[in-house]
């Protein structure tokens, strides 16, 4: 007893000293963390590793009826209940809070979504102050910029809001691979390519964490669909897992050391990721050197003991029952307390870095005006000009613009679900045009607004339950279009804009149907009739895609005079789009994913979203697919038969025609590539590739330069080419050149060899292809590797339980 007290006193003195001295050197804080762990009771440890529930600011009478995980049934007469009640007030609308024990120096951590900006409640009961956050461009826009510096600067601004509103960890970035165009959460993810995804995520983490707040890279790993996300078992080869799905996370961990990692909902090769020791300990910590803590996704996994043992240190959002289960597990000897101590220690090692622990004062008033400028500019760099027959940029004579399509008036800044930001406003395309001084048409606005208001009253929102619940925007269908409106406008306006909108997000995948992946009849009619009417008057029509993921374009993209993929570009959307249309900004975005001709053309389409599986001996529950797919736990399996042939790795290798290839995007300028040089013909530790890029057009612009490698693929089969490096020029004035150079080391060329569990760069001849896209290769050069190089031997881990068909060349 006396011993305990003494220990407690020394912990307190130590903490006091550290706080007074205003800094925590790593070694001292680690020592104090160990002391804190020693001074905690089993109950406190269990309460720390299990979150305190997801708290929605609801009337008490409603919350009482919610399950414990969502804040119901909290006994506020106990010390724990009192503490939880208090910390829930720290940041209303946050996704999770961890327990605090002021007497021990343990402060609470506030964990808040999400990838496109901080997600908190914008208003608080009884207050007139508002707490809006900036809706930055979605991750897909960021990846389309191919600009790590830009992404880091967006992360910096986002992190300031995290800090100033009092959160400790932002639950972002999300970097799952865009395996299939129909994944509902693709907007939160970067790309179909792991190198691009990893570099983007690392830049974002570095930007956010430069403010002294943390991140949680998610969803680790292979969370490529929403359908049955809590029970789906992904069967995937070790090689595809390492090369495609894990690689981006590895880059992010090693190049930015995120404070935390969020495990995903799904299983991989039979095991929940949050219960996988292979994934969270062997791979993440031993192979890669991750130093922070791992938390579950909200409600993920099923066995808290397995989670602790696996190295999943924190359960979110957590419930009192799980705390009880954990305590009993230790008491009964099912879980060794030393395992729990390690989990606690990892959480505390991050805690000592948090703003709350350091007592950082918060302003609650980040500079939202400055951040509006950040998002406005960043979005323009991620827009992709898909087609342009001289319609863009607007010529000087264009003054009057007719805007068609619902989304012109109700612009979509970002996707739905936990990745949806509560921003103060979204600039519509119409407002963007007006802000830039263009004349628009009140009668069109009235027609659209009246139609949308009526249509939303009868809209079926059941499919988008989560979006509706979380206040997301669910666009209504385009109206049946009357050609006479187009003719009337063509007589008056100088140009037509037609915005096609789509939204999706957490809680559901998209469908390969009209009105979703495919444009529906009304949308196609709209494009056709408006273009015809404007062409009849010698005027042009431009389509703007305000979408969170890929849509079909091949059947209609040659009708209008230009197509701009604006994605969902954040709250300044309308201004950003008009900056590009007007030529104030020259578009420089390139696709970070392939646009297939038809949905079925993609390599994953036969295996998306998988199928129900019959569990032997169990009652057949495969037939019942009722209920809410996002939450139910029916046995479900998806087999990644396409293996490593994801996205362009498939389309380019098997010569499947596409609408727009990976890396594609036009500019208002033209660029010439010349003088490709390799530092050597024979590979030693690395090869340096350099190339000159010259702006040969009439306007200033930036060019994304992509470096692909074709490997010999002798004993290790390889895709036709793989991205190994990329860069972007600064703004080049007409006639100006820049030299870009890239270091290619053996790791960038390596493949994962399942037999030896190692990364190997095969001996043989390699071709370096430098291009403006994955197909538009401008220059090639070769070098050779004399003998096989073993880059790294890693843990044998996550092996599929059975063999399955895999795609081969
Ligand atoms: C999502 C996560 C999110 C968490 C907390 C989950 O449903 O999958 O991405 O961070 O909720 O809101």
Short mmCIF file of N, CA, C and O in Angstrom, two decimals, residues 385-392 540-544 556-557 559-564:
data_model
loop_
_atom_site.label_atom_id
_atom_site.label_comp_id
_atom_site.label_asym_id
_atom_site.label_seq_id
_atom_site.Cartn_x
_atom_site.Cartn_y
_atom_site.Cartn_z
N UNK A 385 -8.97 17.51 -66.90
CA UNK A 385 -9.61 17.88 -68.16
C UNK A 385 -9.60 16.64 -69.05
O UNK A 385 -8.54 16.19 -69.49
N UNK A 386 -10.79 16.07 -69.28
CA UNK A 386 -10.87 14.80 -70.02
C UNK A 386 -10.95 15.03 -71.53
O UNK A 386 -10.37 14.27 -72.31
N UNK A 387 -11.71 16.04 -71.93
CA UNK A 387 -11.86 16.34 -73.36
C UNK A 387 -11.82 17.84 -73.53
O UNK A 387 -12.30 18.58 -72.66
N UNK A 388 -11.31 18.29 -74.67
CA UNK A 388 -11.37 19.72 -74.96
C UNK A 388 -11.17 19.98 -76.44
O UNK A 388 -10.07 19.89 -76.96
N UNK A 389 -12.31 20.30 -77.11
CA UNK A 389 -12.21 20.66 -78.52
C UNK A 389 -12.30 22.17 -78.67
O UNK A 389 -13.19 22.70 -79.32
N UNK A 390 -11.40 22.84 -78.00
CA UNK A 390 -11.34 24.29 -78.14
C UNK A 390 -12.37 25.06 -77.34
O UNK A 390 -12.48 26.28 -77.48
N UNK A 391 -13.15 24.38 -76.51
CA UNK A 391 -14.16 25.11 -75.73
C UNK A 391 -13.56 25.81 -74.52
O UNK A 391 -14.09 26.80 -74.03
N UNK A 392 -12.47 25.26 -74.02
CA UNK A 392 -11.85 25.79 -72.79
C UNK A 392 -10.40 26.16 -73.05
O UNK A 392 -9.74 25.53 -73.88
N UNK A 540 -20.81 26.59 -77.90
CA UNK A 540 -20.26 25.35 -77.35
C UNK A 540 -20.95 24.91 -76.05
O UNK A 540 -21.60 25.71 -75.38
N UNK A 541 -20.74 23.62 -75.75
CA UNK A 541 -21.29 23.06 -74.50
C UNK A 541 -20.21 22.24 -73.79
O UNK A 541 -19.45 21.52 -74.43
N UNK A 542 -20.17 22.41 -72.48
CA UNK A 542 -19.13 21.75 -71.67
C UNK A 542 -19.79 20.93 -70.56
O UNK A 542 -20.70 21.44 -69.89
N UNK A 543 -19.34 19.69 -70.39
CA UNK A 543 -19.86 18.87 -69.29
C UNK A 543 -18.88 18.90 -68.12
O UNK A 543 -17.67 18.80 -68.30
N UNK A 544 -19.44 19.06 -66.91
CA UNK A 544 -18.62 19.04 -65.69
C UNK A 544 -19.07 17.84 -64.85
O UNK A 544 -20.26 17.70 -64.57
N UNK A 556 -20.77 8.91 -74.35
CA UNK A 556 -21.28 10.28 -74.56
C UNK A 556 -20.19 11.36 -74.60
O UNK A 556 -20.46 12.50 -74.97
N UNK A 557 -18.94 11.00 -74.27
CA UNK A 557 -17.93 12.06 -74.09
C UNK A 557 -17.58 12.81 -75.38
O UNK A 557 -17.01 13.90 -75.32
N UNK A 559 -19.81 13.95 -77.43
CA UNK A 559 -20.92 14.84 -77.80
C UNK A 559 -20.61 16.31 -77.45
O UNK A 559 -20.61 17.16 -78.32
N UNK A 560 -20.29 16.61 -76.18
CA UNK A 560 -20.01 18.01 -75.85
C UNK A 560 -18.64 18.45 -76.38
O UNK A 560 -17.88 17.62 -76.89
N UNK A 561 -18.31 19.72 -76.20
CA UNK A 561 -17.04 20.23 -76.71
C UNK A 561 -15.90 20.10 -75.70
O UNK A 561 -14.74 20.27 -76.06
N UNK A 562 -16.26 19.85 -74.46
CA UNK A 562 -15.22 19.62 -73.44
C UNK A 562 -15.85 18.88 -72.27
O UNK A 562 -17.06 18.97 -72.04
N UNK A 563 -15.03 18.10 -71.57
CA UNK A 563 -15.48 17.43 -70.35
C UNK A 563 -14.42 17.68 -69.27
O UNK A 563 -13.24 17.37 -69.47
N UNK A 564 -14.87 18.25 -68.16
CA UNK A 564 -13.96 18.49 -67.04
C UNK A 564 -14.40 17.63 -65.86
O UNK A 564 -15.54 17.74 -65.39
#
